[in-house]
Short mmCIF file of C-alpha atoms in Angstrom, two decimals:
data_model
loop_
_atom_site.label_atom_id
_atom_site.label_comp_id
_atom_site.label_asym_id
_atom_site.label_seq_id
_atom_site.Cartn_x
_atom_site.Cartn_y
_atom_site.Cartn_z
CA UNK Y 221 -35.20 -19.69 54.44
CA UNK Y 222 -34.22 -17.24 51.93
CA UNK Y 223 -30.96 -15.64 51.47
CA UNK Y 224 -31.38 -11.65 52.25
CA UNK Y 225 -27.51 -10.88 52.79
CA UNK Y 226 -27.71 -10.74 56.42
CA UNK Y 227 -27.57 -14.59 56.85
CA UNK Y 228 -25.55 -17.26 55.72
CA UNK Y 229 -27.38 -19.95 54.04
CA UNK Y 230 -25.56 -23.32 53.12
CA UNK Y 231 -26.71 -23.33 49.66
CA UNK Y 232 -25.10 -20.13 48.64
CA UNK Y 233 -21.99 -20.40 46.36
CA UNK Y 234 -18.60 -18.82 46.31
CA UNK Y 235 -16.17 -17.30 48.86
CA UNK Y 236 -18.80 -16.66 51.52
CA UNK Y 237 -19.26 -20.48 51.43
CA UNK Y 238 -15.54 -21.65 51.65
CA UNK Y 239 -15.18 -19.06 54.57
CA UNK Y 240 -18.38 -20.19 56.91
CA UNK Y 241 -18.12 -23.96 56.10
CA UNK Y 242 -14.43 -23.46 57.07
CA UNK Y 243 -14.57 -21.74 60.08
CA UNK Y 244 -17.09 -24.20 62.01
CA UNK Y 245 -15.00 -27.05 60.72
CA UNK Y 246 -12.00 -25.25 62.25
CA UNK Y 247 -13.01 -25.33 65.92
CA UNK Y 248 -13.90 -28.52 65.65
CA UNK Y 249 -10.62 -29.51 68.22
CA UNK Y 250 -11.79 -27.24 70.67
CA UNK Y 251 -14.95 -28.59 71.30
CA UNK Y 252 -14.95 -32.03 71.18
CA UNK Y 253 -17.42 -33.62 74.32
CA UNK Y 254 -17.98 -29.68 75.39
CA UNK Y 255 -21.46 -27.87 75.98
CA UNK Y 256 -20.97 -25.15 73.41
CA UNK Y 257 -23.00 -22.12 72.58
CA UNK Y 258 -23.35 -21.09 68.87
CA UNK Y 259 -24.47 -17.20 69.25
CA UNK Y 260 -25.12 -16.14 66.69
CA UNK Y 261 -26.39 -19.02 64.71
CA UNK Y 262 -28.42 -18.05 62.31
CA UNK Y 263 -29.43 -20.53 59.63
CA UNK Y 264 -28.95 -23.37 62.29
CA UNK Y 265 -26.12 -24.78 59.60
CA UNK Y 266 -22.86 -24.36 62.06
CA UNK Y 267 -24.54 -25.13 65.21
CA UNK Y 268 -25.55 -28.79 63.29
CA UNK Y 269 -22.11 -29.09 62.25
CA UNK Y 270 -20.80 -28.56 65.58
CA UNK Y 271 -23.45 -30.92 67.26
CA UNK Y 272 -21.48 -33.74 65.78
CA UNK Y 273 -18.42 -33.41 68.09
CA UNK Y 274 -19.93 -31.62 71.17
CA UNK Y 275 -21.76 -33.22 74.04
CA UNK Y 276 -24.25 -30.32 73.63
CA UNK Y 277 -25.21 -27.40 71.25
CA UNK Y 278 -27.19 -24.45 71.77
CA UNK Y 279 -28.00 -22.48 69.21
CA UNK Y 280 -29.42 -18.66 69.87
CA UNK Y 281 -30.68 -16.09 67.61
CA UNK Y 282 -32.46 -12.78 67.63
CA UNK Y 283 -34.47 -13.78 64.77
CA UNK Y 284 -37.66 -16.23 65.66
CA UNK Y 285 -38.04 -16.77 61.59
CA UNK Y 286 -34.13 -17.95 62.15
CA UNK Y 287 -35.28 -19.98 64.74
CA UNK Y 288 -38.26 -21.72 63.51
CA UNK Y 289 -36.13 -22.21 60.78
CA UNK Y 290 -33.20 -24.38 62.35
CA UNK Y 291 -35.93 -26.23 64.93
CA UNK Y 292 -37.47 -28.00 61.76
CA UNK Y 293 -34.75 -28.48 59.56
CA UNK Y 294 -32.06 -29.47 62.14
CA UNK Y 295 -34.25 -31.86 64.37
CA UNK Y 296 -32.43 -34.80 63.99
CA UNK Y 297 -30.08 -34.08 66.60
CA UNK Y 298 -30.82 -34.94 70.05
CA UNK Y 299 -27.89 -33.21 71.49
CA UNK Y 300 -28.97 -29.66 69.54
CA UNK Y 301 -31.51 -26.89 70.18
CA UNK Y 302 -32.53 -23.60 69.33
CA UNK Y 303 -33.40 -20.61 71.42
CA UNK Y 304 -34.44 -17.03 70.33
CA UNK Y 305 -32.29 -14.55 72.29
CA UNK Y 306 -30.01 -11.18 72.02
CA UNK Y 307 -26.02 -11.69 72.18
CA UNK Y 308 -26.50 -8.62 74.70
CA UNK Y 309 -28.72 -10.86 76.92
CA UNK Y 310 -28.19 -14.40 76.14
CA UNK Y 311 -31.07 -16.56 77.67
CA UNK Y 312 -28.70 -19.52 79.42
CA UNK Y 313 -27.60 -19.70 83.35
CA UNK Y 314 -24.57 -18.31 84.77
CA UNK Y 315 -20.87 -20.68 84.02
CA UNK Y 316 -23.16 -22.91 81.34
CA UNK Y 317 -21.06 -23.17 78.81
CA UNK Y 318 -17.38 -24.47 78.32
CA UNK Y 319 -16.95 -23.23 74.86
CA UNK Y 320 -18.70 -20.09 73.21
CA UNK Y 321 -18.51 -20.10 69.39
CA UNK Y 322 -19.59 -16.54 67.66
CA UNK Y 323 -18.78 -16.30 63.57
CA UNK Y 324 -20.00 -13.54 61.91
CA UNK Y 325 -22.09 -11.77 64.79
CA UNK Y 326 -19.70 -8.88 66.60
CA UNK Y 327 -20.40 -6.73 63.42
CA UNK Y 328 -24.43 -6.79 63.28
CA UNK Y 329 -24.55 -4.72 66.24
CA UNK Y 330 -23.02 -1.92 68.31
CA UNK Y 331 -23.43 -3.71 71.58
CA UNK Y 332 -19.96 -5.30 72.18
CA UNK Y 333 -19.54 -4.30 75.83
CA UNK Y 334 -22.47 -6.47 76.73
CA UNK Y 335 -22.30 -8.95 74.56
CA UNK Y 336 -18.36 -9.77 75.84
CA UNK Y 337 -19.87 -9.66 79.54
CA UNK Y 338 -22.46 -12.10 78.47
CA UNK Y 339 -20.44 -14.59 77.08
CA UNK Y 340 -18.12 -13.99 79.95
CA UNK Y 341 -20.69 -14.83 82.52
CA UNK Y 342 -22.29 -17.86 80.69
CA UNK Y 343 -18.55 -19.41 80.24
CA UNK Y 344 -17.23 -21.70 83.07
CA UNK Y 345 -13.83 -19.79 84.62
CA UNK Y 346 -11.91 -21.93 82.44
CA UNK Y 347 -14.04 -21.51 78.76
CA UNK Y 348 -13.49 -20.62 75.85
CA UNK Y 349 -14.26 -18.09 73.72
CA UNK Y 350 -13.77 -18.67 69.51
CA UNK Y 351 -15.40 -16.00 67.54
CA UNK Y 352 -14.67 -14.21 64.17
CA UNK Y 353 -14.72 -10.74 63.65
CA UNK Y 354 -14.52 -9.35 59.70
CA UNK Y 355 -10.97 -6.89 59.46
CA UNK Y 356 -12.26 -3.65 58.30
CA UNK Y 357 -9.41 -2.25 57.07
CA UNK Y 358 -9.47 -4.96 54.18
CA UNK Y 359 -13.34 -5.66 54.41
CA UNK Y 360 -14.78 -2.23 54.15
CA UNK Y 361 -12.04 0.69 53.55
CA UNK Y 362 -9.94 -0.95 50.82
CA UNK Y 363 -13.50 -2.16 49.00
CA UNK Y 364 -14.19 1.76 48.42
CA UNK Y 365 -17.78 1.60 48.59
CA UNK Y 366 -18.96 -2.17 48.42
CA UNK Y 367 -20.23 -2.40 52.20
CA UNK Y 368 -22.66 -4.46 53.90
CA UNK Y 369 -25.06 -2.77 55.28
CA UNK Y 370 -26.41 -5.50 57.66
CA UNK Y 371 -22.97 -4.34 59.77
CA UNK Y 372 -23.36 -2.24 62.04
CA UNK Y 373 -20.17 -1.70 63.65
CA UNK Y 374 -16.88 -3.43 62.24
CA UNK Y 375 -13.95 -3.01 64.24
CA UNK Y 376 -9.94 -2.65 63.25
CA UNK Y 377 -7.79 -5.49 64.31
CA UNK Y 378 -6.45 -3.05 67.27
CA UNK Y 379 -10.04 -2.57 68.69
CA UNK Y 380 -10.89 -5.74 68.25
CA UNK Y 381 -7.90 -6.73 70.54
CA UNK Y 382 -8.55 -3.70 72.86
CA UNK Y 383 -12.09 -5.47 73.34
CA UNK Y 384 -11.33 -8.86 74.11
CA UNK Y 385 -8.54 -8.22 76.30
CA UNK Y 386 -11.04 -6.22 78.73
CA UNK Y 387 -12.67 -9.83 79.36
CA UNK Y 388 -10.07 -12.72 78.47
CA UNK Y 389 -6.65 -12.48 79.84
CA UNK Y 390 -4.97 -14.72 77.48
CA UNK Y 391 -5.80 -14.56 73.42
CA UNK Y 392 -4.15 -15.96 70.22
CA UNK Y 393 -5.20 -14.91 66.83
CA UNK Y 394 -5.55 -15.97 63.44
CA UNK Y 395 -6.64 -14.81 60.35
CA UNK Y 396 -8.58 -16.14 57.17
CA UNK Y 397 -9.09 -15.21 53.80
CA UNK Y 398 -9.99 -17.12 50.27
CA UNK Y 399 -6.76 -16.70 48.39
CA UNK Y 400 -5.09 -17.92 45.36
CA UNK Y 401 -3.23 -21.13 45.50
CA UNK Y 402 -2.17 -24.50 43.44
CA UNK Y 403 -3.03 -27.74 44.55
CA UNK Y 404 -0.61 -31.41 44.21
CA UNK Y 405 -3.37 -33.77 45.19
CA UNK Y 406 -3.73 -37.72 44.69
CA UNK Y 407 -4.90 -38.80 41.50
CA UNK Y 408 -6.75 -41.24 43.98
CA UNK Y 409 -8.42 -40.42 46.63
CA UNK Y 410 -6.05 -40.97 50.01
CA UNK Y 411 -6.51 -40.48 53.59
CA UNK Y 412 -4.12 -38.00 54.72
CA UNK Y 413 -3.35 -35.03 57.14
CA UNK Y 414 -0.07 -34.32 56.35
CA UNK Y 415 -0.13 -30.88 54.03
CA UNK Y 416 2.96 -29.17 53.30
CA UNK Y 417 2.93 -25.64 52.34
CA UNK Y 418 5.06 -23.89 50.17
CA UNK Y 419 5.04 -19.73 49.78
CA UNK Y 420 6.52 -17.50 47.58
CA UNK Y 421 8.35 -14.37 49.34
CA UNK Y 422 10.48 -11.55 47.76
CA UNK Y 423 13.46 -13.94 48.02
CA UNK Y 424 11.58 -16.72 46.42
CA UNK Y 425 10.11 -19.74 47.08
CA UNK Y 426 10.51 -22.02 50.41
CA UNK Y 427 8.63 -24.78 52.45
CA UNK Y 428 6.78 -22.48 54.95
CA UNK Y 429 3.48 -21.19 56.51
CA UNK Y 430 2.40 -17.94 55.18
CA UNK Y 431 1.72 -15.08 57.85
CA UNK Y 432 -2.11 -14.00 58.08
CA UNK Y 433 -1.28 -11.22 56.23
CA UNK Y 434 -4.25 -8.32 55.69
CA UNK Y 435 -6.20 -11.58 56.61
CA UNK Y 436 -10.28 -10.91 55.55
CA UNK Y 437 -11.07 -11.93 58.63
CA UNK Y 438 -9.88 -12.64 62.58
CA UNK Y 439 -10.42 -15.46 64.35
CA UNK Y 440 -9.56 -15.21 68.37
CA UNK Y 441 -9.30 -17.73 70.78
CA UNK Y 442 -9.34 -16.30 73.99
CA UNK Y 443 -9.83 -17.48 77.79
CA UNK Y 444 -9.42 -16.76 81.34
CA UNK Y 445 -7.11 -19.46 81.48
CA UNK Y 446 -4.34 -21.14 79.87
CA UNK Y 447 -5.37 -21.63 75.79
CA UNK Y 448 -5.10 -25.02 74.50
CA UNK Y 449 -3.00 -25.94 71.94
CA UNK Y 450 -3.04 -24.07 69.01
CA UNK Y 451 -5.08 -25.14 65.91
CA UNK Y 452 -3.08 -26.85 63.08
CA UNK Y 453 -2.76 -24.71 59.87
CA UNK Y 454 -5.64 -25.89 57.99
CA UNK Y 455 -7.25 -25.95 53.75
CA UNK Y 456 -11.27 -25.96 53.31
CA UNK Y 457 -12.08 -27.63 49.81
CA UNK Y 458 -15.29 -28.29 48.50
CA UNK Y 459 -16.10 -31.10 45.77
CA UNK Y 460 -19.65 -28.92 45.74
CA UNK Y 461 -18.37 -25.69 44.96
CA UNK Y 462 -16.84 -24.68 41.61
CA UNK Y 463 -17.67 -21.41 42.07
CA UNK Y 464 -13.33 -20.43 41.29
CA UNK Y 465 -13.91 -22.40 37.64
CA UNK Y 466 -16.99 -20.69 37.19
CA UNK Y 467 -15.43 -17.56 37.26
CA UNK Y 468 -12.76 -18.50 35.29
CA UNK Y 469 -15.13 -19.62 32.81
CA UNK Y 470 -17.32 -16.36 33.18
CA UNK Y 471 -14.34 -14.28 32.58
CA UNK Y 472 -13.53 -16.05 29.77
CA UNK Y 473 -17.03 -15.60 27.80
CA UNK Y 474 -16.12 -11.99 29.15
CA UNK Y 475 -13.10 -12.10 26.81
CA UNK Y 476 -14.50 -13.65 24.21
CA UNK Y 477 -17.54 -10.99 23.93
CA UNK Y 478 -15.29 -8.13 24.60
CA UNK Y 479 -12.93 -9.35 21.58
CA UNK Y 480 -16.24 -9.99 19.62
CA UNK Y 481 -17.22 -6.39 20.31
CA UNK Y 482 -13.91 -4.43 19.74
CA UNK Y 483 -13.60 -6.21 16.25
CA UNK Y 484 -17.17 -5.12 15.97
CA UNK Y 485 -16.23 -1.72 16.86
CA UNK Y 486 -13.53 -1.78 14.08
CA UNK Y 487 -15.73 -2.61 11.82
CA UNK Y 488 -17.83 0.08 12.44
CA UNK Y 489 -15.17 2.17 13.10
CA UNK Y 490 -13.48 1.48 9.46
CA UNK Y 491 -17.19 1.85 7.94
CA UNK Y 492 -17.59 5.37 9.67
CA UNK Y 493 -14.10 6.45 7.99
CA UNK Y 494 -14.67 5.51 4.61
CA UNK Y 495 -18.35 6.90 4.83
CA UNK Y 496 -16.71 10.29 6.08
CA UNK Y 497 -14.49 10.15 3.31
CA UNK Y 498 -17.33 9.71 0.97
CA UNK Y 499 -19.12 12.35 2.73
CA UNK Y 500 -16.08 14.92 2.38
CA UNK Y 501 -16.02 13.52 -1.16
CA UNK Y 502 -19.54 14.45 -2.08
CA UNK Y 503 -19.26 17.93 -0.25
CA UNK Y 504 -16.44 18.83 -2.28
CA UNK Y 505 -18.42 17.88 -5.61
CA UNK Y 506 -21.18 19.26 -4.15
CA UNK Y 507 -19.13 22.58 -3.32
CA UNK Y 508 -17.45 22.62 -6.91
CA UNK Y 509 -21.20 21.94 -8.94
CA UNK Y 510 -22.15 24.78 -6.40
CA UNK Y 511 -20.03 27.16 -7.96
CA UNK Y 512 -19.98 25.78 -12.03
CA UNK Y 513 -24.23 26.58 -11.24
CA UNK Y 514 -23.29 29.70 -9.75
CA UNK Y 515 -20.96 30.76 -13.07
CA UNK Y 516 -23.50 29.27 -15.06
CA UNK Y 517 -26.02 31.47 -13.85
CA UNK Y 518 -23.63 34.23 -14.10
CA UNK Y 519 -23.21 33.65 -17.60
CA UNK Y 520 -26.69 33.07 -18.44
CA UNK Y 521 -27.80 36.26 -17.21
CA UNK Y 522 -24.97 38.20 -18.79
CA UNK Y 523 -25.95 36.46 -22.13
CA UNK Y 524 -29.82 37.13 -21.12
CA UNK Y 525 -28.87 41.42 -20.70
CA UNK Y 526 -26.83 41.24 -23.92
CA UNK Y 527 -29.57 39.87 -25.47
CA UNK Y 528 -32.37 41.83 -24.29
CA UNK Y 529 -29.98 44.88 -25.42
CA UNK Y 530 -29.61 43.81 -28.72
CA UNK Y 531 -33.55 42.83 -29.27
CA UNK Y 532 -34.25 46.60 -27.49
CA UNK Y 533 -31.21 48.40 -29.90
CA UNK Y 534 -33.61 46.08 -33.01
CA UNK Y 535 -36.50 47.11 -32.13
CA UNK Y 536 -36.08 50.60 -32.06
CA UNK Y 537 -34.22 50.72 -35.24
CA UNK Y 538 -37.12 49.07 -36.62
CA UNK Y 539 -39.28 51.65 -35.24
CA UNK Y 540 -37.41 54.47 -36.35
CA UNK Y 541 -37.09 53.57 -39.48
CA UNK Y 542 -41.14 53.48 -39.79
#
């Protein structure tokens, strides 16, 4: 399946990696032994992941190539299937599902109403909805003109809010984003879920979990009922990804050709100069020959008239004289 910007695709490097890979990971507490519904799921990538905790997975999609797609490459999983179908009309019985998950969807279309009344009415009274929605206000407005145009309709954290709370009585929100950071790690590799966070704050520096501020993305957790506990803070890294480094590197040879090209530039610059000062150099000779010619000629014909006088006065001496 090829990469067209609309989909995800698990080979793709960079931030859009970290943030998809993270996300499914993520939930992964919320639906442990739960029949979950992965709408929409695209590439079939995060509905496999998921299948490895939940007692079932269905994956739906509005795309049959999607489909076809995640049926052959994903069919190692008994407890996962795929099923071609609208997040307006989802294809699945009424109170189905105990956990909706829906990453990257909300914004491909302009149908929110229905698609919140469809995952309302395929959720059990007590499910759960987990789905993403990009911020736009940092997405789209502060990127000037770098927008996806597979979105259809992004939505400002206050809409976004506004919509969910018409179909989930209780929400709690989060927010994600690929950000700088440093890293004290084992030399060796250890088992370990205890990470402390540090952050830096106009004060300085203390032990403490950053606010999602101007997060990239939201990430609600919403339900008709009262929300389990809330999801630990939590890092994605990926020994497959060096996409930062690459960068690094990138800008680097950036540097290093930009240098290259400046001193270039001098050079040139320096050989323009002293070729302009030749050039004024030689007009100025030019300019001064240009007017020792002109005298010249000046005082050739004078000495040409004076001549021709004198030969004229001769000759008609001579020819008086006869």
């Amino acid at each position: 399946m090829e990469f067209t910007g609309e989909r995800f695709i698990p080979t793709l490097p960079g931030d859009i990696r970290l943030e998809h890979l993270h996300r499914y990971e993520w939930c992964t507490p919320y639906i442990q032994g739960k029949r979950v519904l992965d709408i929409a799921s695209g590439e079939g990538y995060g509905s496999y992941a998921l299948s490895r905790h939940a007692a079932s997975v269905i994956g739906v999609d509005i795309s049959a190539e999607a489909v076809n797609h995640a049926r052959q490459k994903y069919a190692d999983r008994d407890n996962l299937t795929f099923v071609e179908g609208s997040a307006a009309s989802i294809p699945l019985p009424d109170h189905s599902i105990d956990v909706v998950v829906s990453f990257e969807t909300i914004e491909h279309h302009d149908q929110h109403e229905e698609m919140m009344s469809e995952i309302r009415r395929v959720l059990t009274p007590d499910g759960l909805l987990i789905i993403s929605s990009p911020n736009k206000k940092i997405y789209s407005d502060l990127a000037g003109g770098d927008h996806n145009h597979f979105h259809v309709k992004e939505l400002y954290f206050a809409e976004l809010d506004t919509l969910i709370g018409r179909y989930f009585g209780n929400v709690r929100y989060y927010g994600q984003r690929v950000t700088a950071t440093s890293l004290l790690l084992p030399h060796e590799a250890e088992a370990s879920d205890i990470i402390q966070t540090y952050t830096e704050f106009n004060d300085g520096v203390r032990r403490a979990v950053p606010m999602a501020i101007e997060p990239m993305y939201y990430l609600a957790v919403a339900s008709n009922t009262a929300l389990p506990e809330p999801a630990p803070v939590t890092a994605f890294f990926s020994e497959q990804d060096n996409a930062f480094y690459e960068k690094q590197r990138e800008v680097l040879e950036l540097n290093t050709e930009i240098r290259r090209m400046s001193d270039y530039i001098a050079e040139v610059s320096n050989a323009l100069s002293v070729r302009d000062k030749d050039l004024a150099f030689i007009k100025q000779e030019l300019a001064n020959t240009s007017q020792e010619l002109a005298s010249t000629q000046q005082a050739l014909a004078a000495a040409q008239a004076t001549l021709c006088a004198r030969v004229i006065r001769k000759l008609r001496s001579l020819l008086g004289k006869s």
